[in-house]
Structure formats: structure tokens, C-alpha cells
CSV table of N, CA and C in Angstrom, one decimal:
chain,number,residue,atom,x,y,z
A,293,ALA,N,97.1,-67.2,26.8
A,293,ALA,CA,98.3,-67.1,26.3
A,293,ALA,C,99.0,-66.0,25.1
A,294,ASN,N,99.9,-65.6,24.6
A,294,ASN,CA,100.1,-64.8,24.2
A,294,ASN,C,99.7,-64.7,22.3
A,295,MET,N,99.3,-63.6,22.1
A,295,MET,CA,98.8,-64.3,20.4
A,295,MET,C,100.1,-64.5,19.5
A,296,SER,N,100.4,-65.1,18.8
A,296,SER,CA,101.8,-65.3,17.9
A,296,SER,C,101.1,-65.3,16.9
A,297,ILE,N,101.8,-64.8,15.4
A,297,ILE,CA,101.5,-64.5,14.2
A,297,ILE,C,102.8,-65.7,13.5
A,298,LEU,N,102.5,-66.5,12.6
A,298,LEU,CA,103.8,-66.8,12.2
A,298,LEU,C,103.3,-66.7,10.5
A,299,PHE,N,104.0,-65.4,9.6
A,299,PHE,CA,104.4,-65.4,8.2
A,299,PHE,C,105.1,-66.5,7.5
A,300,VAL,N,104.5,-67.2,6.7
A,300,VAL,CA,105.3,-67.9,5.2
A,300,VAL,C,105.7,-67.7,4.3
A,301,ASN,N,106.2,-68.0,3.7
A,301,ASN,CA,106.6,-67.3,2.1
A,301,ASN,C,107.3,-68.2,1.3
A,302,GLY,N,107.2,-67.8,0.5
A,302,GLY,CA,108.2,-68.7,-1.0
A,302,GLY,C,107.8,-67.7,-1.9
A,303,PRO,N,109.1,-68.3,-2.8
A,303,PRO,CA,108.6,-67.2,-3.9
A,303,PRO,C,107.6,-66.8,-4.7
A,304,PRO,N,107.4,-65.9,-5.0
A,304,PRO,CA,108.4,-65.0,-5.5
A,304,PRO,C,109.1,-63.9,-3.9
A,305,PHE,N,108.4,-64.1,-3.1
A,305,PHE,CA,108.7,-63.4,-2.1
A,305,PHE,C,109.8,-63.9,-0.9
A,306,SER,N,110.4,-62.8,0.1
A,306,SER,CA,111.3,-63.2,0.7
A,306,SER,C,110.9,-62.4,2.0
A,307,PRO,N,111.8,-63.2,3.3
A,307,PRO,CA,110.4,-63.1,4.4
A,307,PRO,C,110.8,-61.4,4.9
A,308,HIS,N,111.3,-60.7,3.9
A,308,HIS,CA,111.6,-59.3,3.9
A,308,HIS,C,109.8,-58.8,3.8
A,309,PHE,N,109.4,-59.2,3.3
A,309,PHE,CA,107.9,-59.0,2.5
A,309,PHE,C,107.0,-58.4,3.4
A,310,TRP,N,107.0,-59.6,4.8
A,310,TRP,CA,106.4,-59.2,6.3
A,310,TRP,C,106.8,-57.9,7.2
A,311,LEU,N,107.9,-57.4,6.8
A,311,LEU,CA,108.6,-56.4,7.8
A,311,LEU,C,107.7,-55.2,8.5
A,312,GLY,N,107.1,-55.0,7.3
A,312,GLY,CA,106.1,-53.7,7.8
A,312,GLY,C,104.8,-54.4,8.3
A,313,VAL,N,104.4,-55.3,8.2
A,313,VAL,CA,103.2,-55.8,8.4
A,313,VAL,C,103.8,-56.3,10.3
A,314,GLN,N,104.6,-56.9,10.1
A,314,GLN,CA,105.8,-57.3,11.6
A,314,GLN,C,106.0,-55.8,12.7
A,315,ASP,N,106.3,-54.9,11.7
A,315,ASP,CA,106.6,-53.7,12.6
A,315,ASP,C,105.4,-53.4,13.0
A,316,ARG,N,104.2,-53.1,12.6
A,316,ARG,CA,103.1,-52.7,13.0
A,316,ARG,C,102.2,-53.8,13.6
A,317,LEU,N,102.2,-55.1,13.9
A,317,LEU,CA,102.3,-55.9,15.1
A,317,LEU,C,103.1,-55.5,16.2
A,318,LYS,N,104.5,-55.3,16.5
A,318,LYS,CA,105.3,-54.8,17.0
A,318,LYS,C,104.5,-54.0,18.1
A,319,SER,N,104.6,-53.0,17.5
A,319,SER,CA,103.6,-51.8,18.1
A,319,SER,C,102.4,-52.0,19.1
A,320,GLN,N,101.7,-53.1,18.6
A,320,GLN,CA,100.6,-53.4,19.2
A,320,GLN,C,100.9,-54.4,20.5
A,321,ASN,N,102.4,-54.8,20.5
A,321,ASN,CA,102.8,-55.8,21.6
A,321,ASN,C,102.2,-56.9,20.8
A,322,ILE,N,102.3,-57.5,19.4
A,322,ILE,CA,101.9,-59.1,19.2
A,322,ILE,C,103.2,-59.6,18.6
A,323,GLU,N,103.2,-60.6,19.1
A,323,GLU,CA,104.6,-61.5,18.6
A,323,GLU,C,104.4,-61.9,17.4
A,324,SER,N,105.5,-61.5,16.5
A,324,SER,CA,105.1,-62.6,15.1
A,324,SER,C,106.5,-63.2,14.6
A,325,HIS,N,106.4,-64.0,13.7
A,325,HIS,CA,108.0,-64.7,13.3
A,325,HIS,C,107.6,-64.7,11.5
A,326,ALA,N,108.3,-64.8,10.8
A,326,ALA,CA,108.6,-65.0,9.1
A,326,ALA,C,109.1,-66.2,8.8
A,327,ILE,N,109.1,-66.9,8.0
A,327,ILE,CA,109.8,-68.1,7.6
A,327,ILE,C,110.1,-68.5,6.0
A,328,ASP,N,111.0,-68.2,5.2
A,328,ASP,CA,110.7,-68.8,4.4
A,328,ASP,C,111.2,-70.3,4.2
A,329,PHE,N,110.1,-70.7,3.5
A,329,PHE,CA,110.1,-72.5,3.5
A,329,PHE,C,111.0,-72.9,2.9
A,330,LEU,N,111.3,-72.1,2.0
A,330,LEU,CA,112.5,-72.9,1.0
A,330,LEU,C,114.2,-73.1,1.8
A,331,GLN,N,114.0,-71.8,3.1
A,331,GLN,CA,115.4,-72.0,3.4
A,331,GLN,C,115.1,-73.2,4.4
A,332,THR,N,114.2,-73.7,4.8
A,332,THR,CA,114.1,-74.9,5.6
A,332,THR,C,114.0,-76.6,5.1
A,333,THR,N,113.5,-76.1,3.9
A,333,THR,CA,113.8,-77.5,2.5
A,333,THR,C,113.1,-77.1,2.0
A,334,SER,N,113.4,-78.2,0.8
A,334,SER,CA,112.5,-78.2,-0.3
A,334,SER,C,111.7,-78.8,-1.2
A,335,SER,N,111.0,-79.5,0.3
A,335,SER,CA,109.9,-80.4,0.1
A,335,SER,C,108.6,-79.9,0.9
A,336,VAL,N,107.5,-79.9,0.3
A,336,VAL,CA,106.3,-79.0,0.9
A,336,VAL,C,106.1,-80.0,2.2
A,337,SER,N,106.2,-81.0,2.0
A,337,SER,CA,106.0,-81.8,3.3
A,337,SER,C,107.1,-82.1,4.5
A,338,GLN,N,107.9,-81.4,4.0
A,338,GLN,CA,109.1,-81.3,5.4
A,338,GLN,C,108.9,-80.3,5.5
A,339,ALA,N,108.4,-79.2,4.8
A,339,ALA,CA,108.3,-77.7,5.0
A,339,ALA,C,107.1,-77.4,5.9
A,340,ALA,N,105.8,-78.4,5.8
A,340,ALA,CA,104.8,-78.5,6.6
A,340,ALA,C,105.3,-79.2,8.4
A,341,GLU,N,106.0,-80.0,8.3
A,341,GLU,CA,106.3,-80.8,9.3
A,341,GLU,C,107.0,-79.8,10.7
A,342,TYR,N,108.2,-78.9,9.6
A,342,TYR,CA,109.2,-77.9,10.5
A,342,TYR,C,108.0,-76.8,10.5
A,343,LEU,N,106.8,-76.5,10.2
A,343,LEU,CA,105.9,-75.3,10.3
A,343,LEU,C,105.1,-75.7,12.0
A,344,GLN,N,104.3,-77.3,11.7
A,344,GLN,CA,104.2,-77.5,12.5
A,344,GLN,C,104.9,-77.6,14.2
A,345,ASP,N,106.8,-78.4,14.1
A,345,ASP,CA,107.4,-77.9,15.2
A,345,ASP,C,107.0,-76.9,15.9
A,346,TYR,N,107.5,-75.8,14.6
A,346,TYR,CA,107.8,-74.5,15.0
A,346,TYR,C,106.6,-73.9,15.5
A,347,SER,N,105.5,-74.1,15.3
A,347,SER,CA,103.9,-73.7,15.5
A,347,SER,C,104.2,-73.9,17.1
A,348,ILE,N,104.1,-75.2,17.0
A,348,ILE,CA,104.1,-76.0,18.3
A,348,ILE,C,105.1,-75.1,19.2
A,349,THR,N,106.3,-74.7,19.0
A,349,THR,CA,107.7,-74.4,19.5
A,349,THR,C,107.3,-72.7,20.3
A,350,HIS,N,106.1,-72.1,19.4
A,350,HIS,CA,106.7,-70.5,19.2
A,350,HIS,C,104.6,-70.5,19.8
A,351,ASN,N,103.9,-71.5,19.9
A,351,ASN,CA,102.5,-70.9,20.7
A,351,ASN,C,102.0,-70.3,19.3
A,352,ILE,N,102.2,-71.0,18.2
A,352,ILE,CA,101.7,-69.6,16.8
A,352,ILE,C,100.0,-70.3,17.4
A,353,LYS,N,99.5,-69.2,16.8
A,353,LYS,CA,97.9,-69.6,16.7
A,353,LYS,C,97.0,-68.9,15.7
A,354,THR,N,98.1,-67.9,15.0
A,354,THR,CA,97.6,-67.7,13.3
A,354,THR,C,99.2,-67.5,12.5
A,355,LEU,N,98.2,-68.4,11.2
A,355,LEU,CA,99.3,-68.7,9.9
A,355,LEU,C,99.2,-68.5,9.0
A,356,VAL,N,99.6,-67.1,8.6
A,356,VAL,CA,99.5,-66.7,7.4
A,356,VAL,C,100.3,-66.5,5.9
A,357,ALA,N,99.8,-67.0,4.8
A,357,ALA,CA,101.1,-67.7,3.8
A,357,ALA,C,101.2,-66.5,2.3
A,358,HIS,N,102.2,-66.3,1.9
A,358,HIS,CA,102.0,-65.6,0.2
A,358,HIS,C,103.0,-66.6,-0.7
A,359,GLY,N,102.9,-66.4,-1.5
A,359,GLY,CA,103.5,-67.0,-2.8
A,359,GLY,C,103.9,-68.4,-2.5
A,360,LEU,N,104.6,-68.6,-3.0
A,360,LEU,CA,104.8,-70.6,-3.2
A,360,LEU,C,105.1,-71.3,-1.2
A,361,GLY,N,104.6,-70.4,-0.6
A,361,GLY,CA,104.9,-71.5,1.5
A,361,GLY,C,103.4,-71.4,1.2
A,362,VAL,N,102.0,-70.9,0.3
A,362,VAL,CA,100.7,-71.3,0.7
A,362,VAL,C,100.7,-73.0,0.8
A,363,PRO,N,101.4,-73.6,-0.1
A,363,PRO,CA,100.7,-74.8,0.1
A,363,PRO,C,101.4,-75.8,1.6
A,364,ALA,N,102.7,-75.3,1.8
A,364,ALA,CA,103.2,-76.2,3.0
A,364,ALA,C,102.3,-75.6,4.1
A,365,ALA,N,102.7,-73.8,4.3
A,365,ALA,CA,101.3,-73.7,5.2
A,365,ALA,C,100.0,-73.9,5.8
A,366,LEU,N,99.5,-74.4,4.3
A,366,LEU,CA,98.1,-75.3,4.1
A,366,LEU,C,98.0,-76.6,4.8
A,367,GLU,N,99.2,-77.0,4.2
A,367,GLU,CA,99.5,-78.7,4.9
A,367,GLU,C,99.9,-78.4,6.3
A,368,ALA,N,100.3,-77.6,6.8
A,368,ALA,CA,101.0,-77.5,8.1
A,368,ALA,C,99.4,-77.2,9.0
A,369,SER,N,98.8,-76.4,8.1
A,369,SER,CA,97.1,-76.0,9.6
A,369,SER,C,96.4,-77.5,9.2
A,370,THR,N,96.9,-78.6,8.9
A,370,THR,CA,96.1,-79.4,9.1
A,370,THR,C,96.7,-80.4,10.1
A,371,LEU,N,98.1,-80.2,10.1
A,371,LEU,CA,98.5,-80.7,11.4
A,371,LEU,C,98.8,-80.6,12.8
A,372,VAL,N,98.4,-78.9,12.9
A,372,VAL,CA,98.9,-78.7,14.2
A,372,VAL,C,97.2,-77.7,13.9
A,373,PRO,N,96.5,-77.4,15.4
A,373,PRO,CA,95.8,-76.9,15.6
A,373,PRO,C,95.8,-75.2,15.2
A,374,LEU,N,95.7,-74.4,14.5
A,374,LEU,CA,95.4,-73.1,14.6
A,374,LEU,C,94.1,-72.4,14.5
A,375,ASP,N,94.3,-71.5,15.4
A,375,ASP,CA,92.7,-70.5,15.8
A,375,ASP,C,92.5,-69.6,13.9
A,376,HIS,N,93.7,-69.3,13.4
A,376,HIS,CA,93.3,-68.7,11.9
A,376,HIS,C,94.2,-69.1,11.0
A,377,PRO,N,93.9,-70.4,10.4
A,377,PRO,CA,95.2,-70.4,9.0
A,377,PRO,C,94.6,-69.3,7.9
A,378,THR,N,95.4,-68.8,7.8
A,378,THR,CA,95.1,-67.9,6.4
A,378,THR,C,95.8,-67.6,4.9
């Protein structure tokens, strides 16, 4: 299966924080997605469930988080098997 990376952010960062990284990954034919967990929910637990579902649907194998997205990403990484939760 193809590698797919999910970038998760929260305040003080927006999904635009990841654009340069995503451009570099795209040039290497690596698929990536960026999510602002506060746009999906204000609850870390609900965000983790959303990230879990999103990860399964999009075959996410690597999860990278920054800002207040870190707690949701950490919880999500316990719910879905990832190769490299970062």
C-alpha cells in the first residue's frame, strides 16, 4: 500500500503550517493530508475518534502533530495501529 501521512495541528498553528512539507512530499509521490482538530470538534476524545476513522479511511501510516493537535494525535495513535506516530 502507498504511504500516507496525516498532519494534525491545533492552535497556535493552522493547516497552512504544513503546506511546504506537503509540497515536498508530493514531489516524492507521497500522499499527505492536513487536519485542524478544532475544525472537527472541540473535544480531544472526539477528535481522536475522528482521526482514527480518517486514518483507517485514508490508509494513514504516519501521524505527525503540532500545537494543541498533539493530545488528540496521541490519543488517536492508541486507537489505530500506525507505523510512525510522531
